Short mmCIF file of C-alpha atoms and ligand atoms in Angstrom, two decimals:
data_model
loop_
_atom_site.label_atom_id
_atom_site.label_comp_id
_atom_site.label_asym_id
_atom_site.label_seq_id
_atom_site.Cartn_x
_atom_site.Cartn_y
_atom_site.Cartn_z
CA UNK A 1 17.47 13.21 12.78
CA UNK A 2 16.00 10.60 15.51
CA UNK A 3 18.17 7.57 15.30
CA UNK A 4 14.94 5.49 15.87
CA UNK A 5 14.60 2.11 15.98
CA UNK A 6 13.35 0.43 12.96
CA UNK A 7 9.38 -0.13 12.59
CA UNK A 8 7.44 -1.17 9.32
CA UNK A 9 4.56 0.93 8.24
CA UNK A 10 2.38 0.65 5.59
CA UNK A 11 -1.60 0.89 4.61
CA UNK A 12 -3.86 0.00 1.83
CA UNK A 13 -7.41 1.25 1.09
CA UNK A 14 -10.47 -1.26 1.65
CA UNK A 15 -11.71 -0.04 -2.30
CA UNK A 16 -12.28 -2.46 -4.06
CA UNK A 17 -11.27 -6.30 -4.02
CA UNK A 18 -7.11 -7.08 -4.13
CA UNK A 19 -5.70 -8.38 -7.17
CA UNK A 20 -2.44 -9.60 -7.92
CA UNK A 21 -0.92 -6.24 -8.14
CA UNK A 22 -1.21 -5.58 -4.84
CA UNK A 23 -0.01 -9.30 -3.79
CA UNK A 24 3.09 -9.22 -6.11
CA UNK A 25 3.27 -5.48 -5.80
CA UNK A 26 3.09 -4.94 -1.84
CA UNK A 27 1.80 -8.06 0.19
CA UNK A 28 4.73 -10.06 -0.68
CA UNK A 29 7.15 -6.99 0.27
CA UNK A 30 4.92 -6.32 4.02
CA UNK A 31 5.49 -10.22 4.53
CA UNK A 32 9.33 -10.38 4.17
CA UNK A 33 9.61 -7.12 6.03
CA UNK A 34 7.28 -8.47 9.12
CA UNK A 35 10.06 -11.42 9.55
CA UNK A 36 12.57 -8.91 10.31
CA UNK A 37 10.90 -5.86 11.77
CA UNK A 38 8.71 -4.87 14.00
CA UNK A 39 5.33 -4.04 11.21
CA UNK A 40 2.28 -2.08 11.50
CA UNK A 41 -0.02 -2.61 8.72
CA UNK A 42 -2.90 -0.69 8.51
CA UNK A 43 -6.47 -0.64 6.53
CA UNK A 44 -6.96 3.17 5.66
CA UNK A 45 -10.83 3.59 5.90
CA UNK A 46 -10.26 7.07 6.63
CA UNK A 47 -8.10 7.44 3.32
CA UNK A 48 -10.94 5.37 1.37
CA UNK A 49 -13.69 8.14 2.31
CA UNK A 50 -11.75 10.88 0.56
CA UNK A 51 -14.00 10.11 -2.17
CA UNK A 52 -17.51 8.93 -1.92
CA UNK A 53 -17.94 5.14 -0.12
CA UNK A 54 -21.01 3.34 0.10
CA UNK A 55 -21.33 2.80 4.05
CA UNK A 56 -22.45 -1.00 3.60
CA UNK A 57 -19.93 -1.71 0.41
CA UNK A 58 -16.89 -0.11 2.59
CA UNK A 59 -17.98 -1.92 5.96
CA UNK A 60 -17.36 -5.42 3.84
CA UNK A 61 -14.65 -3.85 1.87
CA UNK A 62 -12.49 -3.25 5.43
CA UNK A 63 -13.01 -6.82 6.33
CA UNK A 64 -12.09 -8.20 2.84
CA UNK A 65 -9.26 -6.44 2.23
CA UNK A 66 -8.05 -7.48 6.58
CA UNK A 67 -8.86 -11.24 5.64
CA UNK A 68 -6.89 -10.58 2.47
CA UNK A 69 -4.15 -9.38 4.43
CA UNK A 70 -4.01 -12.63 6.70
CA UNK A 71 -4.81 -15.02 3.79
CA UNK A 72 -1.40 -13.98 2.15
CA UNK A 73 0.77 -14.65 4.76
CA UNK A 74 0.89 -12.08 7.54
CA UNK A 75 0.24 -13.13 11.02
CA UNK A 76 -1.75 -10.89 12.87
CA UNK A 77 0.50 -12.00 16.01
CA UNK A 78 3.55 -10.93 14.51
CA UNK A 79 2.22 -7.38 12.63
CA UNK A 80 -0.11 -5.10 14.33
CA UNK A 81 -2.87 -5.57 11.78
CA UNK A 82 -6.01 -2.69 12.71
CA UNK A 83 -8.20 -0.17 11.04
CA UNK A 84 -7.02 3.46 10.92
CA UNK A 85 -10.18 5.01 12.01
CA UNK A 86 -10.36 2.78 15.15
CA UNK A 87 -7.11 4.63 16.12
CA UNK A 88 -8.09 8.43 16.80
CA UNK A 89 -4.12 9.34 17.03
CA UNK A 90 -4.09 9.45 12.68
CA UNK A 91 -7.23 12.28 12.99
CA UNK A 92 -5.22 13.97 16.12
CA UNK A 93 -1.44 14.19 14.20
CA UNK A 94 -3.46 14.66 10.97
CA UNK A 95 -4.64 18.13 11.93
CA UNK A 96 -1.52 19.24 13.21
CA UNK A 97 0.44 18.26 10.33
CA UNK A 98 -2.68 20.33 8.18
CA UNK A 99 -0.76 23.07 10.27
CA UNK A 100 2.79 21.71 9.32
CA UNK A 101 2.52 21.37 5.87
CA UNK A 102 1.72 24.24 2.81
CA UNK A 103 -0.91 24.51 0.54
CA UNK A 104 2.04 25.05 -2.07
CA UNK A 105 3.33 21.01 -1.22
CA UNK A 106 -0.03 20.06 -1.60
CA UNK A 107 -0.14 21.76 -4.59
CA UNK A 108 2.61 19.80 -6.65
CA UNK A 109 1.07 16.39 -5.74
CA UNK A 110 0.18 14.33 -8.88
CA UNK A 111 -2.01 11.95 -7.46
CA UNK A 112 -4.60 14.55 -6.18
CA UNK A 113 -4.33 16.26 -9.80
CA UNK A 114 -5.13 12.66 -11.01
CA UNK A 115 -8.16 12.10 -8.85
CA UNK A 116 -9.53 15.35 -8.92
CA UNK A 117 -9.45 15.08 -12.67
CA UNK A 118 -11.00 18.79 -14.60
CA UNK A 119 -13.29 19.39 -11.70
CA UNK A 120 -11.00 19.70 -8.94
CA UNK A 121 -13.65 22.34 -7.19
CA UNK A 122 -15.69 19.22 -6.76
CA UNK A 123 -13.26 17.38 -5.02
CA UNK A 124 -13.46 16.64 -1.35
CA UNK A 125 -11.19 18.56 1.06
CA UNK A 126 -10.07 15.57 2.17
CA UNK A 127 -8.79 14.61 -0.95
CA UNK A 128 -6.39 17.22 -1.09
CA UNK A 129 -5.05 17.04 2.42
CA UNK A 130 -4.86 13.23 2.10
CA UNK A 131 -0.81 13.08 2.13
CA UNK A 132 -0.98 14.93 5.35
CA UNK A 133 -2.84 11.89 7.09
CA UNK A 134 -0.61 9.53 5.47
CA UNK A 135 2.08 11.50 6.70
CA UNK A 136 0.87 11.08 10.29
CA UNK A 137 -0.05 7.76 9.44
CA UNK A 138 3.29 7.04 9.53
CA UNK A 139 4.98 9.50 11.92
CA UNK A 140 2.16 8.44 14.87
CA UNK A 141 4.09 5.57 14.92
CA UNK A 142 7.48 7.31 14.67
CA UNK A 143 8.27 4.34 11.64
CA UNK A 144 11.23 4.12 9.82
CA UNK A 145 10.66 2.13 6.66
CA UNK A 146 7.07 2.69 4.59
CA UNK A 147 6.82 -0.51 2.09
CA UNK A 148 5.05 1.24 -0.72
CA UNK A 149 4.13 1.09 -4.88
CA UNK A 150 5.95 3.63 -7.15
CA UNK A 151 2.76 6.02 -7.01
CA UNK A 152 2.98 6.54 -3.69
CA UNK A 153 7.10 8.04 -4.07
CA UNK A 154 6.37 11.65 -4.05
CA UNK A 155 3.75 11.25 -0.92
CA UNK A 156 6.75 9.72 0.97
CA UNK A 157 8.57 12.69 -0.06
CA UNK A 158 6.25 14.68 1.88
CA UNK A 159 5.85 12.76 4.72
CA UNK A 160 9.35 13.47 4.79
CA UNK A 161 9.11 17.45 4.64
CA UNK A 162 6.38 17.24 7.07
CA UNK A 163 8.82 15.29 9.53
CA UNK A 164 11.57 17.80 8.73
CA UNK A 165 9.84 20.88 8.93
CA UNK A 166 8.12 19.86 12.46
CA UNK A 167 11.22 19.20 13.87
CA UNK A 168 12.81 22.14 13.08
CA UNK A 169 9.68 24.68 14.07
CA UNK A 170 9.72 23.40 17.18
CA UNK A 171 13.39 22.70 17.44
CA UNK A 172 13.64 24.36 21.39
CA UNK A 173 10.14 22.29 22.27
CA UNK A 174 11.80 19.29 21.22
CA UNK A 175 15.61 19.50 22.92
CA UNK A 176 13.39 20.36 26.00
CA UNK A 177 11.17 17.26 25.79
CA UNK A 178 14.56 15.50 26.01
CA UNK A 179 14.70 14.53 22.47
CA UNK A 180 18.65 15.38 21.41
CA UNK A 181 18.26 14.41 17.91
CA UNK A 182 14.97 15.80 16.71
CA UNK A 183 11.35 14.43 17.24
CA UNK A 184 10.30 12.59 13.81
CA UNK A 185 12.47 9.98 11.81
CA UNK A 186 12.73 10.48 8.21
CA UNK A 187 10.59 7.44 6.96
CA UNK A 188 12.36 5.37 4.16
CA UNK A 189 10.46 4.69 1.06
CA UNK A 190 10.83 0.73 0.35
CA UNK A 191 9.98 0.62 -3.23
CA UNK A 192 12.06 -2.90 -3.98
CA UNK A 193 8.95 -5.61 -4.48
CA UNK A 194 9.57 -8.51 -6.42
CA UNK A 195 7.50 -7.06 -9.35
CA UNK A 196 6.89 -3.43 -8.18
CA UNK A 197 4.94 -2.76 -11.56
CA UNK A 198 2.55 -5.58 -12.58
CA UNK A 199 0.60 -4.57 -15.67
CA UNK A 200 -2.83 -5.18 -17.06
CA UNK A 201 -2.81 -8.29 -18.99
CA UNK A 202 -5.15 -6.15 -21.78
CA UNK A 203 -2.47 -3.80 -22.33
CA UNK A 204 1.05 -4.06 -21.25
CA UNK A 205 1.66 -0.20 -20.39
CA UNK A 206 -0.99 -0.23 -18.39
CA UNK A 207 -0.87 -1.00 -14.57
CA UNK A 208 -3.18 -3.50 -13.36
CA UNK A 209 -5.89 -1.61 -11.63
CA UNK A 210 -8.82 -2.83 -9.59
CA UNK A 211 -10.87 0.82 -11.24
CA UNK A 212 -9.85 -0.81 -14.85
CA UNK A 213 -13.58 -1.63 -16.45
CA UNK A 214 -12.44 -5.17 -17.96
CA UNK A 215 -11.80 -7.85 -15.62
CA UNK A 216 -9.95 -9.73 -18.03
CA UNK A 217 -7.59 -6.74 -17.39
CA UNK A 218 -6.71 -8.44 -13.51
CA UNK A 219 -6.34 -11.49 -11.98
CA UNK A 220 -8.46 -11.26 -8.49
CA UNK A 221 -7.25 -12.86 -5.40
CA UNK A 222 -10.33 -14.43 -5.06
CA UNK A 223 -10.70 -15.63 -8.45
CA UNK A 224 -10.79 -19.20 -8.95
CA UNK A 225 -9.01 -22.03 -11.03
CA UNK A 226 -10.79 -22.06 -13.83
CA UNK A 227 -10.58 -17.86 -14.42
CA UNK A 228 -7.48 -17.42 -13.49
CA UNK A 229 -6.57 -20.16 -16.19
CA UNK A 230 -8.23 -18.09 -18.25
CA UNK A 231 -7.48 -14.83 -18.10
CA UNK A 232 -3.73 -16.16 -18.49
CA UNK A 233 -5.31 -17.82 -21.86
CA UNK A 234 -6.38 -15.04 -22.93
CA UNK A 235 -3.73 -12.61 -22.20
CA UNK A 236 -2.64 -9.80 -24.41
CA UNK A 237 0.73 -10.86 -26.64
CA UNK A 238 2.54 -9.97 -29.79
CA UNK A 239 2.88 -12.20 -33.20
CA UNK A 240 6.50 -12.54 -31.73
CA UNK A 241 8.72 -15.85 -30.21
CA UNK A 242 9.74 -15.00 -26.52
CA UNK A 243 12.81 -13.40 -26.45
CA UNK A 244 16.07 -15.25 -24.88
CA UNK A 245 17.74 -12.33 -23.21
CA UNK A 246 15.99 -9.61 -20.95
CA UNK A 247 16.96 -6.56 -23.13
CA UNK A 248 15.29 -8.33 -25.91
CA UNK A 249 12.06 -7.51 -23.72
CA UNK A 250 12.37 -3.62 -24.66
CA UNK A 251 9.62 -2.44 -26.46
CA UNK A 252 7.77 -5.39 -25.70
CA UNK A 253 5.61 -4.63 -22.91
CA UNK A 254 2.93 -7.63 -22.54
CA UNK A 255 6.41 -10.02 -22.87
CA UNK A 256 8.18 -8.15 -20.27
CA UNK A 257 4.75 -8.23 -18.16
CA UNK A 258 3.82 -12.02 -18.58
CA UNK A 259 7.62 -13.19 -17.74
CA UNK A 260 7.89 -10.60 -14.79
CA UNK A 261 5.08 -12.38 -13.00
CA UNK A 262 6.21 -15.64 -13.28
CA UNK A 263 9.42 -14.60 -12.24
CA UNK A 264 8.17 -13.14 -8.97
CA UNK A 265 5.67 -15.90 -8.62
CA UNK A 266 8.13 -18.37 -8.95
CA UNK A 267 10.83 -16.04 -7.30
CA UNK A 268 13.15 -16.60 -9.58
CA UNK A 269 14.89 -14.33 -12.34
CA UNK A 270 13.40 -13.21 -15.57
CA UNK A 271 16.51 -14.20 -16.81
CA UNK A 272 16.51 -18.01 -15.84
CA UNK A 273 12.06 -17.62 -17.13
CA UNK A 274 13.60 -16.22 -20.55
CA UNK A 275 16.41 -19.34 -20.27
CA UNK A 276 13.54 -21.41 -20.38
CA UNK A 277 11.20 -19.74 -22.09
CA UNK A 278 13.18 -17.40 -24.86
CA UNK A 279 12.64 -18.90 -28.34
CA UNK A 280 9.32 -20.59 -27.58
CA UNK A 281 5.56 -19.29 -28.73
CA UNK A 282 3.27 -17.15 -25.66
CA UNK A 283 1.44 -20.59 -25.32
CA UNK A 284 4.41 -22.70 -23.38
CA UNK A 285 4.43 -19.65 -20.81
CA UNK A 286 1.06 -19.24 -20.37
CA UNK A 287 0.44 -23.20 -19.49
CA UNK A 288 3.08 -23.00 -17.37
CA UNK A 289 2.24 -19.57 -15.89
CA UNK A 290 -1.31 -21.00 -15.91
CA UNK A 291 -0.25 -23.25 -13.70
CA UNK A 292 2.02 -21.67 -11.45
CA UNK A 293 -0.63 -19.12 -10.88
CA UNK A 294 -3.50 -21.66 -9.95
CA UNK A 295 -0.57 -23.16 -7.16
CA UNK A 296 0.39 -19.90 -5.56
CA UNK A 297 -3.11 -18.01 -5.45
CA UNK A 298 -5.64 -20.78 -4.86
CA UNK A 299 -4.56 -21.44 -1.70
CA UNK A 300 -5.22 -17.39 -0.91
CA UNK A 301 -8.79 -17.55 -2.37
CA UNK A 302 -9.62 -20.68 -0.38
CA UNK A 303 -8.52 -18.82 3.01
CA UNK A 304 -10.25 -15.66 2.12
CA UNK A 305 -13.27 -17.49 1.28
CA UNK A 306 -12.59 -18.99 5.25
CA UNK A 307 -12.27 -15.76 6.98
CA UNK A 308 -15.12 -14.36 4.65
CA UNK A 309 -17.69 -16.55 6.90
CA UNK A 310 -16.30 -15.61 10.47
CA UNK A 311 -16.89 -12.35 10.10
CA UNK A 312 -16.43 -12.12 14.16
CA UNK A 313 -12.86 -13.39 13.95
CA UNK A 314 -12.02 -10.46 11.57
CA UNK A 315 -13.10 -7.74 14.17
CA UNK A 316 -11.35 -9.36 17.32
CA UNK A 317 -8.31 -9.08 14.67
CA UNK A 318 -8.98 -5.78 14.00
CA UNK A 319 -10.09 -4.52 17.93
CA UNK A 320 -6.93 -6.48 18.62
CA UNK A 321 -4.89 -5.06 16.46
CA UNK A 322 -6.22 -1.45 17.40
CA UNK A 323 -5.79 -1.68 20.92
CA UNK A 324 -2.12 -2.33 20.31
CA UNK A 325 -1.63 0.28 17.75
CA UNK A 326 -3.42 2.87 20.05
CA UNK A 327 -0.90 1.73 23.00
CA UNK A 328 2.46 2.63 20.46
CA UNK A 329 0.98 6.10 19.38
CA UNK A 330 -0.11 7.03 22.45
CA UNK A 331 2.93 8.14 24.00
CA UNK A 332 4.03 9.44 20.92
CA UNK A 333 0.98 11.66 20.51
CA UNK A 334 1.66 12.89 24.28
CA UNK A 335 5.05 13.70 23.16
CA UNK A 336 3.66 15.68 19.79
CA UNK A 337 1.04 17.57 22.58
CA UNK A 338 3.52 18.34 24.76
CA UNK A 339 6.11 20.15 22.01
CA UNK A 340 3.37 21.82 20.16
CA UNK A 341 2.31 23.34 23.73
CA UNK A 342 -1.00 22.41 24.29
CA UNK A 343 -2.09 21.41 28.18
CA UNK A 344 -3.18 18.21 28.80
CA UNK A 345 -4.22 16.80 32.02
N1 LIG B 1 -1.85 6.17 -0.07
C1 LIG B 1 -1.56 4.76 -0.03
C2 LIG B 1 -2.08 4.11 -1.31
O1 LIG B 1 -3.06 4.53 -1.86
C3 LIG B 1 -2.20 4.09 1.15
C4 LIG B 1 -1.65 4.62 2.44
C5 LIG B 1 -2.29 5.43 3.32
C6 LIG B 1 -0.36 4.38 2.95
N2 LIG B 1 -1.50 5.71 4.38
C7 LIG B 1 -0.31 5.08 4.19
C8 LIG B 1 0.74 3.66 2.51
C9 LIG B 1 0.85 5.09 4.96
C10 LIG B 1 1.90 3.67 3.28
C11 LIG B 1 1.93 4.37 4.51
O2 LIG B 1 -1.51 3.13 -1.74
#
């Protein structure tokens, strides 16, 4: 395996508007990761199309979700911050890892069987070859550690394979392109956010889910004071006192959910929230997480709101952040031309 230097990559699909899932779940994760790494964040348009976009809705939705990006905290100075499909390496490594990988890999992949649901005949090629471009996602950028949710584990694991198998087909074509150690690194899942799994506030085994039909279900990033307040209000609990002590949260999913939260909001411990919230009713942690919410998220929702009206400032983000993504893959994609044996002039 390359011993390659370390580089950040990650990618979320402009579907939808962010919620605090995604901020507790990922954005705060990307942020601590861009102080100490070089980062590539990316807005997968190309992923999004694998099932049917409206052109206009997924124009604004690539914007939104880059102003969301910015709004919580990453510095499009620091991270290369770009849309995939303004970066034609992910198409080019794409269809050679289509040639890398096996329709029986594909085949295991849960999330596909998910999204395809009964009809999978219906389902878009693209949707099943969809870990492939993820995989080159990734590998065009030869990155080391992928910040990523739970549910993306097993397409990590293939990126993985992919990396693998590519270096040892063309094991000679690589030792003669000078590389000693192999071509790809094996990416590193990072699956270690400060509340990896935040759940619907309807139903505590449920994740929270911008495709879940109650909004109540959610809190949006760019909801404001007054919903977010509520939606804490009227959160899902049971007739129960908080417990004291975190296994006492066992079996009690909307408990474990509401303290978890706060806990990452507040970046503390859900031990030290259940030392100061065990014994007392759901209402003394939902004012307080109430609260805390309105502090940490407002300030998102007013920024987003900001960028929403510059619309201009977006793109030179996003042309700027392309043109620098395009100039790391490049010779990386040369590289991947050269071993596979194609000419280029
Ligand atoms: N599949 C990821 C998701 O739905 C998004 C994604 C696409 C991604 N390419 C990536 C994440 C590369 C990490 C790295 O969440």
């Amino acid at each position: 395996m390359t011993k390659a230097t370390p580089r950040v990559f990650s990618g979320m699909q402009p579907t939808g508007n962010l919620h605090l899932g995604n901020y507790l779940g990922a954005m705060v994760n990307w942020i601590a990761m861009a102080q100490s790494h070089e980062s590539i964040y990316c807005v997968v348009d190309m992923h999004a199309i694998t099932v049917w976009q409206d052109p206009r809705e997924l124009h604004k939705a690539i914007r939104d979700v880059t102003a969301a990006y910015v709004a919580c905290g990453l510095d499009p100075k620091k991270s290369v911050i770009f849309n995939q499909s303004q970066v034609s390496a992910h198409a080019e490594l794409g269809w050679i890892f289509n040639c890398v990988a096996r329709l029986g890999w594909l085949d295991r992949m849960t999330q596909f069987k998910e999204k395809a649901g009964k009809d999978k005949e219906r389902a878009s090629v693209g949707l099943y070859v969809y870990p492939n471009l993820m995989a080159a996602d990734i590998l065009a950028y030869r990155a080391t550690h992928v910040p990523v949710g739970e549910d993306q584990k097993q397409h990590l694991e293939l990126a993985r394979d992919i990396a693998q198998k590519f270096n040892i087909d063309y094991q000679d074509s690589i030792a003669e392109a000078g590389y000693a150690q192999g071509f790809f690194p094996q990416p590193e899942p990072m699956i270690t956010g400060p509340a990896t799994r935040v759940m619907s506030l309807r139903d505590g085994t449920k994740k929270m889910s911008k495709s879940d039909p109650s909004d109540l279900s959610r809190i949006n990033l760019t909801d404001d004071a007054d919903t977010i307040a509520r939606k804490i209000r009227k959160a899902k609990t049971d007739p129960d006192a908080l417990p004291s002590e975190v296994p006492g949260l066992k079996d009690r999913p909307e408990a474990a959910n509401l303290t978890g939260i706060f806990a990452a909001l507040e970046g503390a411990t859900v031990e030290k929230v259940l030392g100061q919230f065990g014994g007392q009713p759901y209402s003394s942690l939902k004012n307080a997480l109430a609260d805390l919410a309105v502090a940490r998220l407002s300030p998102i929702a007013a920024e987003m709101t900001r960028l929403a009206a510059d619309p201009g400032h977006i793109d030179a983000i996003l042309a700027d952040g392309s043109a620098r993504a395009r100039a790391i893959a490049a010779p990386i994609l040369k590289d991947v031309k050269k071993i596979v044996g194609f000419v280029q002039s």
